[in-house]
């Protein structure tokens, strides 16, 4: 694959890669995929809770994004647009496959995490705390839960979270503050 770079040898930014991809360069789009693949998988994982499913979803989202690239507004950042596609794909799949798949993947995730904890006591404490956190997050209102997932678990910036969810940055701040307060209260009550 041809690597696109500026005259100084640094990789091109998203906008330049998008322009090249719109002009027909699959190599430019491939470079965009490489640069955003880990984030897309994290966002998908936060919705479906299964690593292999998240990988598949990210790939499907990249295909959809490629097909819709001609409609992408280059004046806006690529990351929130892509994250919106990933979240929509993941939510649609989660609805299709129901809750059973989510429970199975969460159990597998918990087993994988427990395998890296050195002692049984530490594993039990970690599992209990993780379960309390997941339960508390799942009880948040959908808007607050989405902000927590994107902002803190996927690592998006405040602006990227706002753009992904289609809400003002101030709403991200207020939802995050309310969600963190609720989580703190819920976790305090659980201990």
PDB file of C-alpha atoms in Angstrom:
ATOM      1  CA  UNK A   1       0.000   0.000   0.000  1.00  0.00           C
ATOM      2  CA  UNK A   2       1.302   3.417  -0.917  1.00  0.00           C
ATOM      3  CA  UNK A   3       1.916   5.583   2.152  1.00  0.00           C
ATOM      4  CA  UNK A   4       0.722   9.169   1.738  1.00  0.00           C
ATOM      5  CA  UNK A   5       2.950  11.789   3.346  1.00  0.00           C
ATOM      6  CA  UNK A   6       3.564  15.519   3.114  1.00  0.00           C
ATOM      7  CA  UNK A   7       6.851  16.916   1.722  1.00  0.00           C
ATOM      8  CA  UNK A   8       8.463  16.650   5.177  1.00  0.00           C
ATOM      9  CA  UNK A   9       7.659  12.922   5.294  1.00  0.00           C
ATOM     10  CA  UNK A  10       4.962  13.171   7.970  1.00  0.00           C
ATOM     11  CA  UNK A  11       1.665  11.323   7.344  1.00  0.00           C
ATOM     12  CA  UNK A  12      -1.077  13.420   5.804  1.00  0.00           C
ATOM     13  CA  UNK A  13      -3.882  14.653   8.000  1.00  0.00           C
ATOM     14  CA  UNK A  14      -7.399  13.241   7.708  1.00  0.00           C
ATOM     15  CA  UNK A  15      -8.644  15.968   5.369  1.00  0.00           C
ATOM     16  CA  UNK A  16      -5.868  15.385   2.839  1.00  0.00           C
ATOM     17  CA  UNK A  17      -6.405  11.626   2.973  1.00  0.00           C
ATOM     18  CA  UNK A  18     -10.150  12.095   2.517  1.00  0.00           C
ATOM     19  CA  UNK A  19      -9.595  14.318  -0.514  1.00  0.00           C
ATOM     20  CA  UNK A  20      -7.284  11.672  -2.012  1.00  0.00           C
ATOM     21  CA  UNK A  21      -9.776   8.896  -1.205  1.00  0.00           C
ATOM     22  CA  UNK A  22     -12.608  10.891  -2.786  1.00  0.00           C
ATOM     23  CA  UNK A  23     -10.413  11.235  -5.863  1.00  0.00           C
ATOM     24  CA  UNK A  24     -10.266   7.432  -6.047  1.00  0.00           C
ATOM     25  CA  UNK A  25      -7.230   6.459  -3.978  1.00  0.00           C
ATOM     26  CA  UNK A  26      -7.914   3.284  -2.045  1.00  0.00           C
ATOM     27  CA  UNK A  27      -4.428   3.573  -0.524  1.00  0.00           C
ATOM     28  CA  UNK A  28      -5.391   6.910   1.061  1.00  0.00           C
ATOM     29  CA  UNK A  29      -8.545   5.388   2.472  1.00  0.00           C
ATOM     30  CA  UNK A  30      -6.519   2.417   3.716  1.00  0.00           C
ATOM     31  CA  UNK A  31      -4.265   4.819   5.582  1.00  0.00           C
ATOM     32  CA  UNK A  32      -7.345   6.476   7.132  1.00  0.00           C
ATOM     33  CA  UNK A  33      -8.541   3.046   8.239  1.00  0.00           C
ATOM     34  CA  UNK A  34      -5.165   2.249   9.811  1.00  0.00           C
ATOM     35  CA  UNK A  35      -5.119   5.560  11.682  1.00  0.00           C
ATOM     36  CA  UNK A  36      -8.646   5.139  13.099  1.00  0.00           C
ATOM     37  CA  UNK A  37      -9.046   1.368  13.416  1.00  0.00           C
ATOM     38  CA  UNK A  38      -8.198   1.077  17.117  1.00  0.00           C
ATOM     39  CA  UNK A  39     -10.622   3.863  18.051  1.00  0.00           C
ATOM     40  CA  UNK A  40     -13.394   2.386  15.900  1.00  0.00           C
ATOM     41  CA  UNK A  41     -12.930  -0.988  17.572  1.00  0.00           C
ATOM     42  CA  UNK A  42     -13.005   0.589  21.054  1.00  0.00           C
ATOM     43  CA  UNK A  43     -16.231   2.453  20.275  1.00  0.00           C
ATOM     44  CA  UNK A  44     -17.839  -0.712  18.871  1.00  0.00           C
ATOM     45  CA  UNK A  45     -16.666  -2.730  21.880  1.00  0.00           C
ATOM     46  CA  UNK A  46     -18.287  -0.274  24.272  1.00  0.00           C
ATOM     47  CA  UNK A  47     -21.623  -0.886  22.583  1.00  0.00           C
ATOM     48  CA  UNK A  48     -21.499  -4.656  22.003  1.00  0.00           C
ATOM     49  CA  UNK A  49     -19.045  -5.845  24.663  1.00  0.00           C
ATOM     50  CA  UNK A  50     -17.332  -8.434  22.430  1.00  0.00           C
ATOM     51  CA  UNK A  51     -13.841  -7.908  21.022  1.00  0.00           C
ATOM     52  CA  UNK A  52     -14.187 -10.031  17.880  1.00  0.00           C
ATOM     53  CA  UNK A  53     -17.622  -8.588  17.168  1.00  0.00           C
ATOM     54  CA  UNK A  54     -16.222  -5.092  17.669  1.00  0.00           C
ATOM     55  CA  UNK A  55     -13.500  -5.840  15.121  1.00  0.00           C
ATOM     56  CA  UNK A  56     -16.106  -6.993  12.579  1.00  0.00           C
ATOM     57  CA  UNK A  57     -18.291  -3.981  13.291  1.00  0.00           C
ATOM     58  CA  UNK A  58     -15.398  -1.590  12.828  1.00  0.00           C
ATOM     59  CA  UNK A  59     -14.656  -3.136   9.437  1.00  0.00           C
ATOM     60  CA  UNK A  60     -18.316  -2.890   8.403  1.00  0.00           C
ATOM     61  CA  UNK A  61     -18.388   0.728   9.530  1.00  0.00           C
ATOM     62  CA  UNK A  62     -15.298   1.510   7.446  1.00  0.00           C
ATOM     63  CA  UNK A  63     -16.981  -0.024   4.400  1.00  0.00           C
ATOM     64  CA  UNK A  64     -20.109   2.067   5.007  1.00  0.00           C
ATOM     65  CA  UNK A  65     -17.996   5.159   5.554  1.00  0.00           C
ATOM     66  CA  UNK A  66     -16.152   4.520   2.292  1.00  0.00           C
ATOM     67  CA  UNK A  67     -19.437   4.218   0.424  1.00  0.00           C
ATOM     68  CA  UNK A  68     -20.672   7.458   1.996  1.00  0.00           C
ATOM     69  CA  UNK A  69     -17.385   9.337   1.664  1.00  0.00           C
ATOM     70  CA  UNK A  70     -18.694  11.510  -1.151  1.00  0.00           C
ATOM     71  CA  UNK A  71     -21.319  12.855   1.289  1.00  0.00           C
ATOM     72  CA  UNK A  72     -18.758  13.611   4.024  1.00  0.00           C
ATOM     73  CA  UNK A  73     -18.475  17.334   4.791  1.00  0.00           C
ATOM     74  CA  UNK A  74     -14.735  18.038   4.688  1.00  0.00           C
ATOM     75  CA  UNK A  75     -15.179  21.142   6.819  1.00  0.00           C
ATOM     76  CA  UNK A  76     -15.972  18.857   9.781  1.00  0.00           C
ATOM     77  CA  UNK A  77     -13.657  16.418  11.569  1.00  0.00           C
ATOM     78  CA  UNK A  78     -13.583  12.815  10.364  1.00  0.00           C
ATOM     79  CA  UNK A  79     -13.359  11.102  13.778  1.00  0.00           C
ATOM     80  CA  UNK A  80     -16.843  12.036  15.087  1.00  0.00           C
ATOM     81  CA  UNK A  81     -18.403  11.182  11.721  1.00  0.00           C
ATOM     82  CA  UNK A  82     -16.758   7.774  11.757  1.00  0.00           C
ATOM     83  CA  UNK A  83     -17.640   7.172  15.433  1.00  0.00           C
ATOM     84  CA  UNK A  84     -21.285   7.936  14.662  1.00  0.00           C
ATOM     85  CA  UNK A  85     -21.269   5.311  11.908  1.00  0.00           C
ATOM     86  CA  UNK A  86     -19.571   2.792  14.220  1.00  0.00           C
ATOM     87  CA  UNK A  87     -22.040   3.423  17.070  1.00  0.00           C
ATOM     88  CA  UNK A  88     -25.021   3.109  14.736  1.00  0.00           C
ATOM     89  CA  UNK A  89     -23.707  -0.150  13.275  1.00  0.00           C
ATOM     90  CA  UNK A  90     -23.023  -1.535  16.745  1.00  0.00           C
ATOM     91  CA  UNK A  91     -26.427  -0.514  18.135  1.00  0.00           C
ATOM     92  CA  UNK A  92     -28.182  -2.045  15.137  1.00  0.00           C
ATOM     93  CA  UNK A  93     -26.302  -5.307  15.576  1.00  0.00           C
ATOM     94  CA  UNK A  94     -26.891  -5.339  19.324  1.00  0.00           C
ATOM     95  CA  UNK A  95     -30.609  -4.954  18.708  1.00  0.00           C
ATOM     96  CA  UNK A  96     -30.509  -7.798  16.187  1.00  0.00           C
ATOM     97  CA  UNK A  97     -28.675 -10.248  18.384  1.00  0.00           C
ATOM     98  CA  UNK A  98     -30.325  -9.316  21.652  1.00  0.00           C
ATOM     99  CA  UNK A  99     -29.096  -9.454  25.162  1.00  0.00           C
ATOM    100  CA  UNK A 100     -27.867 -13.048  25.226  1.00  0.00           C
ATOM    101  CA  UNK A 101     -24.833 -12.308  23.085  1.00  0.00           C
ATOM    102  CA  UNK A 102     -23.967  -9.329  25.277  1.00  0.00           C
ATOM    103  CA  UNK A 103     -24.073 -11.413  28.437  1.00  0.00           C
ATOM    104  CA  UNK A 104     -21.891 -14.108  26.903  1.00  0.00           C
ATOM    105  CA  UNK A 105     -19.330 -11.583  25.728  1.00  0.00           C
ATOM    106  CA  UNK A 106     -19.264  -9.872  29.112  1.00  0.00           C
ATOM    107  CA  UNK A 107     -18.587 -13.185  30.810  1.00  0.00           C
ATOM    108  CA  UNK A 108     -15.754 -13.880  28.372  1.00  0.00           C
ATOM    109  CA  UNK A 109     -14.359 -10.385  28.978  1.00  0.00           C
ATOM    110  CA  UNK A 110     -14.515 -10.903  32.741  1.00  0.00           C
ATOM    111  CA  UNK A 111     -12.727 -14.255  32.424  1.00  0.00           C
ATOM    112  CA  UNK A 112     -10.017 -12.695  30.270  1.00  0.00           C
ATOM    113  CA  UNK A 113      -9.467  -9.898  32.770  1.00  0.00           C
ATOM    114  CA  UNK A 114      -9.492 -12.295  35.696  1.00  0.00           C
ATOM    115  CA  UNK A 115      -6.718 -14.299  34.019  1.00  0.00           C
ATOM    116  CA  UNK A 116      -4.270 -11.383  34.357  1.00  0.00           C
ATOM    117  CA  UNK A 117      -4.986 -10.715  38.048  1.00  0.00           C
ATOM    118  CA  UNK A 118      -2.308 -12.315  40.266  1.00  0.00           C
ATOM    119  CA  UNK A 119      -4.334 -13.609  43.234  1.00  0.00           C
ATOM    120  CA  UNK A 120      -7.829 -15.078  43.658  1.00  0.00           C
ATOM    121  CA  UNK A 121      -8.647 -12.436  46.276  1.00  0.00           C
ATOM    122  CA  UNK A 122      -7.604  -9.609  43.994  1.00  0.00           C
ATOM    123  CA  UNK A 123      -9.548 -11.192  41.132  1.00  0.00           C
ATOM    124  CA  UNK A 124     -12.691 -11.394  43.271  1.00  0.00           C
ATOM    125  CA  UNK A 125     -12.378  -7.772  44.349  1.00  0.00           C
ATOM    126  CA  UNK A 126     -11.671  -6.609  40.782  1.00  0.00           C
ATOM    127  CA  UNK A 127     -14.606  -8.591  39.387  1.00  0.00           C
ATOM    128  CA  UNK A 128     -16.951  -7.212  42.028  1.00  0.00           C
ATOM    129  CA  UNK A 129     -15.825  -3.628  41.442  1.00  0.00           C
ATOM    130  CA  UNK A 130     -16.018  -4.045  37.671  1.00  0.00           C
ATOM    131  CA  UNK A 131     -19.517  -5.521  37.960  1.00  0.00           C
ATOM    132  CA  UNK A 132     -20.610  -2.645  40.191  1.00  0.00           C
ATOM    133  CA  UNK A 133     -19.238  -0.105  37.711  1.00  0.00           C
ATOM    134  CA  UNK A 134     -20.840  -1.832  34.678  1.00  0.00           C
ATOM    135  CA  UNK A 135     -24.143  -2.059  36.538  1.00  0.00           C
ATOM    136  CA  UNK A 136     -23.986   1.598  37.543  1.00  0.00           C
ATOM    137  CA  UNK A 137     -23.159   2.658  33.974  1.00  0.00           C
ATOM    138  CA  UNK A 138     -25.971   0.516  32.561  1.00  0.00           C
ATOM    139  CA  UNK A 139     -28.466   2.259  34.872  1.00  0.00           C
ATOM    140  CA  UNK A 140     -27.541   5.738  33.662  1.00  0.00           C
ATOM    141  CA  UNK A 141     -29.980   7.484  31.329  1.00  0.00           C
ATOM    142  CA  UNK A 142     -29.022   6.749  27.688  1.00  0.00           C
ATOM    143  CA  UNK A 143     -27.630  10.239  27.019  1.00  0.00           C
ATOM    144  CA  UNK A 144     -25.380  10.167  30.067  1.00  0.00           C
ATOM    145  CA  UNK A 145     -24.307   6.570  29.385  1.00  0.00           C
ATOM    146  CA  UNK A 146     -23.290   7.473  25.809  1.00  0.00           C
ATOM    147  CA  UNK A 147     -21.211  10.421  27.049  1.00  0.00           C
ATOM    148  CA  UNK A 148     -19.409   8.253  29.637  1.00  0.00           C
ATOM    149  CA  UNK A 149     -18.733   5.524  27.080  1.00  0.00           C
ATOM    150  CA  UNK A 150     -17.358   7.850  24.404  1.00  0.00           C
ATOM    151  CA  UNK A 151     -15.620  10.425  26.590  1.00  0.00           C
ATOM    152  CA  UNK A 152     -14.031   8.227  29.248  1.00  0.00           C
ATOM    153  CA  UNK A 153     -14.044   4.644  27.994  1.00  0.00           C
ATOM    154  CA  UNK A 154     -13.321   5.283  24.282  1.00  0.00           C
ATOM    155  CA  UNK A 155     -11.120   8.293  25.045  1.00  0.00           C
ATOM    156  CA  UNK A 156     -12.730  10.805  22.683  1.00  0.00           C
ATOM    157  CA  UNK A 157     -12.224  14.482  23.378  1.00  0.00           C
ATOM    158  CA  UNK A 158     -15.116  16.607  24.544  1.00  0.00           C
ATOM    159  CA  UNK A 159     -15.499  18.110  21.047  1.00  0.00           C
ATOM    160  CA  UNK A 160     -15.359  14.685  19.374  1.00  0.00           C
ATOM    161  CA  UNK A 161     -17.931  13.309  21.808  1.00  0.00           C
ATOM    162  CA  UNK A 162     -20.208  16.265  21.123  1.00  0.00           C
ATOM    163  CA  UNK A 163     -19.867  15.879  17.365  1.00  0.00           C
ATOM    164  CA  UNK A 164     -20.397  12.110  17.517  1.00  0.00           C
ATOM    165  CA  UNK A 165     -23.577  12.474  19.544  1.00  0.00           C
ATOM    166  CA  UNK A 166     -24.754  15.580  17.698  1.00  0.00           C
ATOM    167  CA  UNK A 167     -24.991  17.677  20.863  1.00  0.00           C
ATOM    168  CA  UNK A 168     -23.276  20.888  22.014  1.00  0.00           C
ATOM    169  CA  UNK A 169     -20.007  20.564  23.989  1.00  0.00           C
ATOM    170  CA  UNK A 170     -21.722  22.152  26.996  1.00  0.00           C
ATOM    171  CA  UNK A 171     -24.232  19.315  27.001  1.00  0.00           C
ATOM    172  CA  UNK A 172     -21.354  16.822  27.023  1.00  0.00           C
ATOM    173  CA  UNK A 173     -19.941  18.604  30.087  1.00  0.00           C
ATOM    174  CA  UNK A 174     -23.249  18.702  31.949  1.00  0.00           C
ATOM    175  CA  UNK A 175     -24.166  15.100  31.098  1.00  0.00           C
ATOM    176  CA  UNK A 176     -20.707  13.927  32.123  1.00  0.00           C
ATOM    177  CA  UNK A 177     -20.910  15.819  35.416  1.00  0.00           C
ATOM    178  CA  UNK A 178     -24.366  14.407  36.207  1.00  0.00           C
ATOM    179  CA  UNK A 179     -23.291  10.913  35.157  1.00  0.00           C
ATOM    180  CA  UNK A 180     -20.133  11.014  37.273  1.00  0.00           C
ATOM    181  CA  UNK A 181     -22.149  12.221  40.257  1.00  0.00           C
ATOM    182  CA  UNK A 182     -24.642   9.399  39.754  1.00  0.00           C
ATOM    183  CA  UNK A 183     -21.875   6.829  39.353  1.00  0.00           C
ATOM    184  CA  UNK A 184     -20.145   8.061  42.500  1.00  0.00           C
ATOM    185  CA  UNK A 185     -23.372   7.806  44.469  1.00  0.00           C
ATOM    186  CA  UNK A 186     -24.186   4.360  43.074  1.00  0.00           C
ATOM    187  CA  UNK A 187     -20.699   3.008  43.760  1.00  0.00           C
ATOM    188  CA  UNK A 188     -20.653   4.494  47.247  1.00  0.00           C
ATOM    189  CA  UNK A 189     -23.996   2.841  48.023  1.00  0.00           C
ATOM    190  CA  UNK A 190     -22.710  -0.492  46.686  1.00  0.00           C
ATOM    191  CA  UNK A 191     -19.785  -0.602  49.117  1.00  0.00           C
TER     192      UNK A 191
END
